[in-house]
PDB file of C-alpha atoms in Angstrom:
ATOM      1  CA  UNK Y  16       0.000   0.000   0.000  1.00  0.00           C
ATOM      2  CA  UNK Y  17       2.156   3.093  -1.439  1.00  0.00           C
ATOM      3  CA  UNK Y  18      -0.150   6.188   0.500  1.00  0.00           C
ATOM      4  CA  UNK Y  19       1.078   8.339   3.464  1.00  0.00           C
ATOM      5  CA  UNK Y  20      -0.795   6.709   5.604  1.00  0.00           C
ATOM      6  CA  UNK Y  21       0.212   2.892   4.985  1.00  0.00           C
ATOM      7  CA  UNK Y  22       0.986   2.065   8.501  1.00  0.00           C
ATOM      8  CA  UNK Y  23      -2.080   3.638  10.166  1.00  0.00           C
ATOM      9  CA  UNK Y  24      -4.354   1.396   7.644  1.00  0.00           C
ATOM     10  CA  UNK Y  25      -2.114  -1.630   8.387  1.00  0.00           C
ATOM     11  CA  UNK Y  26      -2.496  -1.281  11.916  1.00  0.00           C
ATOM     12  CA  UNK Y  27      -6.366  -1.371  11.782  1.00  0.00           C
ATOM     13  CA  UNK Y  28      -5.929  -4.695   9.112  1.00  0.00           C
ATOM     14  CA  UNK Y  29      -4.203  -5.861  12.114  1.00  0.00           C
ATOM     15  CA  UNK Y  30      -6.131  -5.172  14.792  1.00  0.00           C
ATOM     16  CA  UNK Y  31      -8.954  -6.789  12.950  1.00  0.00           C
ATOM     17  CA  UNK Y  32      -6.978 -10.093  12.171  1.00  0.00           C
ATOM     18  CA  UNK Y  33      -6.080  -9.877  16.409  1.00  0.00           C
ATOM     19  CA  UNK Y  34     -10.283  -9.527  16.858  1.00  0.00           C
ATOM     20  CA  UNK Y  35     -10.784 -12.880  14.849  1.00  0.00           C
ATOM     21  CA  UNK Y  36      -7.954 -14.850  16.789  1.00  0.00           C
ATOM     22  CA  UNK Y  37      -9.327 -13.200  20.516  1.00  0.00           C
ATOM     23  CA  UNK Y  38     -13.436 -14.377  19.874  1.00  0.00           C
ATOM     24  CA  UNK Y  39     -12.251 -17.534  18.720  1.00  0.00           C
ATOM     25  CA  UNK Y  40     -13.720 -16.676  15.018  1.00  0.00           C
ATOM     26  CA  UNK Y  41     -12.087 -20.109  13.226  1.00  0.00           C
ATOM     27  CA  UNK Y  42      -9.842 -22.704  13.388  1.00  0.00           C
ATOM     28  CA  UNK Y  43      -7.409 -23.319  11.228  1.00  0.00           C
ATOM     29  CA  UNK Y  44      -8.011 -26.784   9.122  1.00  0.00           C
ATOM     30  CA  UNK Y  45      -7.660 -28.902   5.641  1.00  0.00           C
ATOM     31  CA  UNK Y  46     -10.487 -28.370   3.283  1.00  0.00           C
ATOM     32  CA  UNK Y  47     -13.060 -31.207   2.833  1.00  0.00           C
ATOM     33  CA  UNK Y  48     -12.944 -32.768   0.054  1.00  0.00           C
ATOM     34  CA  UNK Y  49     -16.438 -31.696  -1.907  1.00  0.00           C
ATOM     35  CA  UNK Y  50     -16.722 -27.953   0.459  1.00  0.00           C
ATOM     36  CA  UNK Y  51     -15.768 -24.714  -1.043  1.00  0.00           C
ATOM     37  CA  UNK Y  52     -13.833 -22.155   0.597  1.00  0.00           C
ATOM     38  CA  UNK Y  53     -15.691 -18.712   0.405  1.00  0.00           C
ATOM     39  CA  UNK Y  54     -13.197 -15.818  -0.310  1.00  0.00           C
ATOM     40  CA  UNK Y  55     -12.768 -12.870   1.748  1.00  0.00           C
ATOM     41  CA  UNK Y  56     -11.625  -9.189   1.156  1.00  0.00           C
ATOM     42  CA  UNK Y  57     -10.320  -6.494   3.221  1.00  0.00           C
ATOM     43  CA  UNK Y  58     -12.961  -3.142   3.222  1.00  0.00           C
ATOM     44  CA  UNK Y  59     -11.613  -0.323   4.070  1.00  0.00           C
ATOM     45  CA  UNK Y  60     -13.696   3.358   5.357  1.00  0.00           C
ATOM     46  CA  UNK Y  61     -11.984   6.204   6.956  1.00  0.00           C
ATOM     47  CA  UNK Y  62     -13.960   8.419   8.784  1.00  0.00           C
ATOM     48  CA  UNK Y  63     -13.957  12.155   9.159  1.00  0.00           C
ATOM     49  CA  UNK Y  64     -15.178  14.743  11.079  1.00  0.00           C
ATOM     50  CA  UNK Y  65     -17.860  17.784   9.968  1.00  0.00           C
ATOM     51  CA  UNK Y  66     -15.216  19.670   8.237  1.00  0.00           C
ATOM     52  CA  UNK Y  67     -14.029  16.699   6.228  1.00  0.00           C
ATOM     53  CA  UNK Y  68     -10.845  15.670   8.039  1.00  0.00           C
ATOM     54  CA  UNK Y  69      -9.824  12.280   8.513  1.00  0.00           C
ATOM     55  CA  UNK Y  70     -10.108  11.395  12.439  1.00  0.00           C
ATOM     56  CA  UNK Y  71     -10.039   7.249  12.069  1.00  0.00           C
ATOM     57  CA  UNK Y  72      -9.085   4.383  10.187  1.00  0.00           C
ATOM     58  CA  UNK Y  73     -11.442   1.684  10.362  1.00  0.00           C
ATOM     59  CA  UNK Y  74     -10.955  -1.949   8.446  1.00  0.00           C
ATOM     60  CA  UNK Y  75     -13.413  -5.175   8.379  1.00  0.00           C
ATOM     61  CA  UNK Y  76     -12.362  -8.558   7.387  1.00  0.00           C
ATOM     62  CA  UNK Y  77     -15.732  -9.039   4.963  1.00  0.00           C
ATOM     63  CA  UNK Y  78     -17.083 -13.054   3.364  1.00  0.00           C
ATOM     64  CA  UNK Y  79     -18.076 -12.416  -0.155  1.00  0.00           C
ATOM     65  CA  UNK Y  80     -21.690 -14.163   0.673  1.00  0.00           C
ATOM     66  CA  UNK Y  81     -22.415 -14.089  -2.335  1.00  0.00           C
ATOM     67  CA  UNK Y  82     -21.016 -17.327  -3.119  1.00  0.00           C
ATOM     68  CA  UNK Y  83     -22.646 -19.058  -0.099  1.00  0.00           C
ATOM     69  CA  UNK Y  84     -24.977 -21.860  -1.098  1.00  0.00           C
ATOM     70  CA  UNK Y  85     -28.897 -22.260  -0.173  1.00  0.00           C
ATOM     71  CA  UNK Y  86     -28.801 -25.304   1.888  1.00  0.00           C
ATOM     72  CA  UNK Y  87     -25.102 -26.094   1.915  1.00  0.00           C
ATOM     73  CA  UNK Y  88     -23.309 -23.133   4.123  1.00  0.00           C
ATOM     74  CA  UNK Y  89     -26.690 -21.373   4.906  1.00  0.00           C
ATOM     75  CA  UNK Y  90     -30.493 -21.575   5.510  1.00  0.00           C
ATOM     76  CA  UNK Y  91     -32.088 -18.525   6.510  1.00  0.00           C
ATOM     77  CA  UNK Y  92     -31.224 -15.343   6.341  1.00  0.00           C
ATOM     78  CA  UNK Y  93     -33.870 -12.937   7.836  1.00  0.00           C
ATOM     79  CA  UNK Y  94     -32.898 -10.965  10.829  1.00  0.00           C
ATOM     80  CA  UNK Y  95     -35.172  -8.214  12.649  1.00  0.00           C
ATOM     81  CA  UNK Y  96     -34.469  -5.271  13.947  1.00  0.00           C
ATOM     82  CA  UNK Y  97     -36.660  -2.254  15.634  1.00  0.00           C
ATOM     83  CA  UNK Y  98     -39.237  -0.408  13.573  1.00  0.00           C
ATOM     84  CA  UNK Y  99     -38.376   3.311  13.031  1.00  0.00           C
ATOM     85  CA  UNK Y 100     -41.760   3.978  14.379  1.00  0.00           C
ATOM     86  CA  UNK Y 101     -41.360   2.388  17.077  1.00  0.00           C
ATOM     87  CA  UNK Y 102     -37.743   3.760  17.962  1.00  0.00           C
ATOM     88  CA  UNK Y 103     -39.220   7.764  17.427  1.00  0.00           C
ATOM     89  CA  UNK Y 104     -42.019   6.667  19.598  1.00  0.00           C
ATOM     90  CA  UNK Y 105     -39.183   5.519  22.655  1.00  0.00           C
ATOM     91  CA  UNK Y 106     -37.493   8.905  21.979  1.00  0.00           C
ATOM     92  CA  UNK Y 107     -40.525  11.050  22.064  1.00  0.00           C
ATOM     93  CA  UNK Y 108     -41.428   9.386  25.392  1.00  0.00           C
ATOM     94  CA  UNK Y 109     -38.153   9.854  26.864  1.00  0.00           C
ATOM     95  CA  UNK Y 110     -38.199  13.350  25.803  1.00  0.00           C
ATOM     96  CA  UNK Y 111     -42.088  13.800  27.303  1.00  0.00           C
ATOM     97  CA  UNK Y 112     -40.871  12.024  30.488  1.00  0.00           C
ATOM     98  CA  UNK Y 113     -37.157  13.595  30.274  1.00  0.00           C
ATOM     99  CA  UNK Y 114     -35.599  10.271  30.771  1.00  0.00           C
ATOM    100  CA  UNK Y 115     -31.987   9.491  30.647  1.00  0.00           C
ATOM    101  CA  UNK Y 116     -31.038   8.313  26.936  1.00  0.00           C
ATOM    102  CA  UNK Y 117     -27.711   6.108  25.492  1.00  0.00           C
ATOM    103  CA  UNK Y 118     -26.754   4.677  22.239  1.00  0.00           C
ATOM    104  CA  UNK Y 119     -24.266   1.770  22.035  1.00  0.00           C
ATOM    105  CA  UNK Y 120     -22.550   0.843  18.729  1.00  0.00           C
ATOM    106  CA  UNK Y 121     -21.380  -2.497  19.560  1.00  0.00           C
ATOM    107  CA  UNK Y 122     -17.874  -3.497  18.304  1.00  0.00           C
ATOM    108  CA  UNK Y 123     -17.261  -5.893  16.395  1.00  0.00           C
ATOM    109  CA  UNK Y 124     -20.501  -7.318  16.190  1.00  0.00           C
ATOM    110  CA  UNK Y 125     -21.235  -9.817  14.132  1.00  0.00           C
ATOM    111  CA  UNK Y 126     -17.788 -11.880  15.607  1.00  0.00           C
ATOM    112  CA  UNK Y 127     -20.226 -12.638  18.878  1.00  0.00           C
ATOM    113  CA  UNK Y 128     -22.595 -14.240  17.117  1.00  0.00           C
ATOM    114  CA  UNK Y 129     -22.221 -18.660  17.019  1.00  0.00           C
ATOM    115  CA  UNK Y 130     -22.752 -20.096  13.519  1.00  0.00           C
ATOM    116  CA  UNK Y 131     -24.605 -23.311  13.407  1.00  0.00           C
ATOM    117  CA  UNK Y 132     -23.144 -24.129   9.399  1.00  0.00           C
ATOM    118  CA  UNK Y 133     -20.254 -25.365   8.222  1.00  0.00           C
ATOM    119  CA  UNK Y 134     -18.508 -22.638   6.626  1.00  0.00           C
ATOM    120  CA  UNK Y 135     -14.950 -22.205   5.264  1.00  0.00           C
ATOM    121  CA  UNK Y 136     -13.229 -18.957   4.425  1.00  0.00           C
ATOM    122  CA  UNK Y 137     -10.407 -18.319   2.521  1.00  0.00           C
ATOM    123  CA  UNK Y 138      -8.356 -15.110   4.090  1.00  0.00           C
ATOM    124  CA  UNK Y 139      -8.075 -12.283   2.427  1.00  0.00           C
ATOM    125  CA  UNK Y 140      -5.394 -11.447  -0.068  1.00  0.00           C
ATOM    126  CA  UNK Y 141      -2.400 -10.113   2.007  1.00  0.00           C
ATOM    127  CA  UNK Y 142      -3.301 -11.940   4.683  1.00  0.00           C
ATOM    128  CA  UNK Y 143      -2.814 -15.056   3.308  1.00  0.00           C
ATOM    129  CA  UNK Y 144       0.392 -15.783   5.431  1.00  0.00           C
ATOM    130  CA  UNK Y 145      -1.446 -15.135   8.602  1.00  0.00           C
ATOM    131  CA  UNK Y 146      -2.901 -18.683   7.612  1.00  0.00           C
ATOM    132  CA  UNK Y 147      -0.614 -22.003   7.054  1.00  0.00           C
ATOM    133  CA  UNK Y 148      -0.512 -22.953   3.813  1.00  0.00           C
ATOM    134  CA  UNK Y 149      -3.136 -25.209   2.707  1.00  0.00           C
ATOM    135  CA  UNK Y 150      -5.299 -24.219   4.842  1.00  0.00           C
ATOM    136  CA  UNK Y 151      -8.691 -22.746   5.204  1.00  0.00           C
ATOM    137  CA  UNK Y 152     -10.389 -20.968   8.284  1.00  0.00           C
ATOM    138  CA  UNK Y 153     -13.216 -22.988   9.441  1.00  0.00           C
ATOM    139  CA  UNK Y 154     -15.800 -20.215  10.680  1.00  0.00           C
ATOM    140  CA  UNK Y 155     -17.169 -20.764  14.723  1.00  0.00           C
ATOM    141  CA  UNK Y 156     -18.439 -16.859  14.617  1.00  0.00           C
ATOM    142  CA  UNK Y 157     -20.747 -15.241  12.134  1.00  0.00           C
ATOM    143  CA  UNK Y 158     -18.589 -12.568   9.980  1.00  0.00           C
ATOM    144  CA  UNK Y 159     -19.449  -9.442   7.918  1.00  0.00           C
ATOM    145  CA  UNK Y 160     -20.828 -10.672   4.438  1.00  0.00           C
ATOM    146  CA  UNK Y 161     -22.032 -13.929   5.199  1.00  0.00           C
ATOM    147  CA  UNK Y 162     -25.735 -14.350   4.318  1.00  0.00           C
ATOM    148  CA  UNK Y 163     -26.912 -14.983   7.615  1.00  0.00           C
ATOM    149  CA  UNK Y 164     -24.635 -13.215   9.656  1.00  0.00           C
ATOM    150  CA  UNK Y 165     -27.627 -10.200  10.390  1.00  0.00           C
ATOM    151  CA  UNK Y 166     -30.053 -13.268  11.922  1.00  0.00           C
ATOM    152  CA  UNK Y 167     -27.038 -14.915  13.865  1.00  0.00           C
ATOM    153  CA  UNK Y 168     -26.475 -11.245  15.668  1.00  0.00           C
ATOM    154  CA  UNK Y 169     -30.357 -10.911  16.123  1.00  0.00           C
ATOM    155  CA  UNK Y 170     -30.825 -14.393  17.498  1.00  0.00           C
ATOM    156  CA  UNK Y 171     -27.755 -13.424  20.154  1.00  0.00           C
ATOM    157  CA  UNK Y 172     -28.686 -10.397  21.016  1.00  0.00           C
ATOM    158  CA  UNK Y 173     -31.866 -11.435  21.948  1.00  0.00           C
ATOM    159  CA  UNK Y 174     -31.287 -14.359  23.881  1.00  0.00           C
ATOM    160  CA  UNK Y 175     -28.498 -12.248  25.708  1.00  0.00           C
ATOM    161  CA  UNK Y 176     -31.372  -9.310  26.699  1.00  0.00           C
ATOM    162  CA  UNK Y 177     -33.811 -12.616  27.873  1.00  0.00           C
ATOM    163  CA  UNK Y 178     -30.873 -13.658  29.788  1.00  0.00           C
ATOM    164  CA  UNK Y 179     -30.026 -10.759  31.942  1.00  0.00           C
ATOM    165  CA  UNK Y 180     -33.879 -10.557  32.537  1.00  0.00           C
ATOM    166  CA  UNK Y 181     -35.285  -8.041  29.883  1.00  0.00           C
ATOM    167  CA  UNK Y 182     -38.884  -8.850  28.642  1.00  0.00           C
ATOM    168  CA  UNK Y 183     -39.523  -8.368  24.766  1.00  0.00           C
ATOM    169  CA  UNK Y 184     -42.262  -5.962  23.743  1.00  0.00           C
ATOM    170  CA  UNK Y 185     -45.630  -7.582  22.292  1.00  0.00           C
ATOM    171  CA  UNK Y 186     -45.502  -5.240  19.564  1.00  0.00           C
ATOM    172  CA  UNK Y 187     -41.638  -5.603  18.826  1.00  0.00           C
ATOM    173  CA  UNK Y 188     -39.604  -8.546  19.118  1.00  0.00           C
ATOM    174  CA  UNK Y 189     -36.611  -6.166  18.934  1.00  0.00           C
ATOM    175  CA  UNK Y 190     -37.352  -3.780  21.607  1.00  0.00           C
ATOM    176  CA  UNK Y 191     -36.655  -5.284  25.306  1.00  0.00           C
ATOM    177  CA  UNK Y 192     -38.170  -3.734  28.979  1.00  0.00           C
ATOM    178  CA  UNK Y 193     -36.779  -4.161  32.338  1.00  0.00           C
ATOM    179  CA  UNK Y 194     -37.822  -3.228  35.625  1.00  0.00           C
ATOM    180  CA  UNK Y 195     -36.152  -3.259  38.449  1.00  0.00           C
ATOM    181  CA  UNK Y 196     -38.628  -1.509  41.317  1.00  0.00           C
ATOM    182  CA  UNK Y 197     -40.059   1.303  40.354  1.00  0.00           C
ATOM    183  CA  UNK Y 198     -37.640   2.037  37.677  1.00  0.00           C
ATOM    184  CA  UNK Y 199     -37.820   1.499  33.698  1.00  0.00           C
ATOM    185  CA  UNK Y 200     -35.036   0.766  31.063  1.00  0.00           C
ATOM    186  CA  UNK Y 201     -36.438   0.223  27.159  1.00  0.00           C
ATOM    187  CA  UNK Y 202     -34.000  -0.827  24.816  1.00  0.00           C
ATOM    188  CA  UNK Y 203     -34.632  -0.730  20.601  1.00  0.00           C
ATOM    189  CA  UNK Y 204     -31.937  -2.873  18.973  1.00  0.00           C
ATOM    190  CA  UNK Y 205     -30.553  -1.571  15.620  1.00  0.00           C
ATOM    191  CA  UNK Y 206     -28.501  -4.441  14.138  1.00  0.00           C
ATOM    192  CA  UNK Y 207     -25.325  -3.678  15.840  1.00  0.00           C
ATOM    193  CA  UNK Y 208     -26.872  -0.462  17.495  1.00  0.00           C
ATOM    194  CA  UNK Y 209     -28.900  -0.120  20.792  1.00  0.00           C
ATOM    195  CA  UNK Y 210     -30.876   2.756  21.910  1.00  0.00           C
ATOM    196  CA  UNK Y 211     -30.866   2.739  25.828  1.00  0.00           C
ATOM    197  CA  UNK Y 212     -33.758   4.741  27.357  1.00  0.00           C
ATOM    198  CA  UNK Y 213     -34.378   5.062  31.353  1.00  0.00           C
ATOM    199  CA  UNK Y 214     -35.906   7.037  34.029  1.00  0.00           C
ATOM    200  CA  UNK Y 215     -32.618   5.847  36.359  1.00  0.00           C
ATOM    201  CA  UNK Y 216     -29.079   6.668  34.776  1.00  0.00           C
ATOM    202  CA  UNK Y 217     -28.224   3.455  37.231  1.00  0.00           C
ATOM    203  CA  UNK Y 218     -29.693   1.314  35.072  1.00  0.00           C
ATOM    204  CA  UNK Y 219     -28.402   2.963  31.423  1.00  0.00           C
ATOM    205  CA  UNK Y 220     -25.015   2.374  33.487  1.00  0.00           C
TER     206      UNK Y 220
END
């Protein structure tokens, strides 16, 4: 990469390799005879401010899904995610009530997702020595690009907001309430974004 800024991008390629390796993403094995390894590409964004001026780097390790097979390396692919009428509706009650609001963009998030498929991935080109030759990554997390990786996220998100004790709204499988007392936290779920909205900062904490 012949810019200026080689090293900053090759940092972030990096330090999304180190993501894959730290959630456990694959394991490194032989192809199967029959399978097909789906390639992967490195996508690159860098993000500025207002004014236009670069303020971060940001790089995704991304399946080309397109090659994915009905049946083979995937079977369903819808995911939910909050209506927009229902997320105004949250806002204009916490700005009625003047409740305490949040947003959370969570990082990486489709890596935190568990695949139920057998899928193989090829690494992207200049990466390739990152994996021993002849081999293939052998997906255990969902990835950007994959078909299904949008209903993998959903499915752990919400199983994760049942777990800590959050009730799902009748109207909205992707908005979540919990009580605790006389206090209120409502959550809408965005893919990887989460609107927080509370009448105790404790519990947006």
């Amino acid at each position: 990469m012949a810019r200026p800024d080689a090293a900053e991008w090759w940092a972030c390629t990096v330090d999304e390799w180190q993501s894959f390796l730290d959630m456990g993403v694959f394991e490194e094995v032989d192809l199967p005879a029959g399978r097909r390894s789906i390639q992967s590409k490195l996508v690159y964004k860098l993000k500025r401010d207002k004014y236009g001026i670069p303020v971060g780097y940001k790089v995704w390790i991304v399946a080309r899904g397109f090659q994915q097979e009905l049946g083979v390396d995937f079977f369903e692919s819808f995911s939910a995610m909050s209506h927009p009428v229902h997320v105004r509706a949250i806002m204009a009650l916490a700005a009625e009530r003047r409740w305490h609001t949040n947003q959370i963009d969570i990082k990486t998030a489709y890596l935190h997702g568990d695949l139920e498929e057998e899928i193989y991935l090829t690494p992207p080109r200049g990466l390739e020595h990152f994996v021993k030759q002849g081999k293939v990554m052998c997906l255990k997390k969902s990835v950007y690009g994959l078909l299904q990786s949008g209903r993998v996220l959903w499915k752990k998100v919400t199983q994760t907001m049942l777990d800590f004790g959050c009730k799902a709204a009748s109207e909205d499988d992707c908005v979540f309430v919990y009580k605790r007392g006389e206090s209120t936290l409502i959550i809408a779920t965005v893919v990887d974004d989460m609107i927080q909205v509370s009448d105790s900062q404790e519990l947006i904490d």
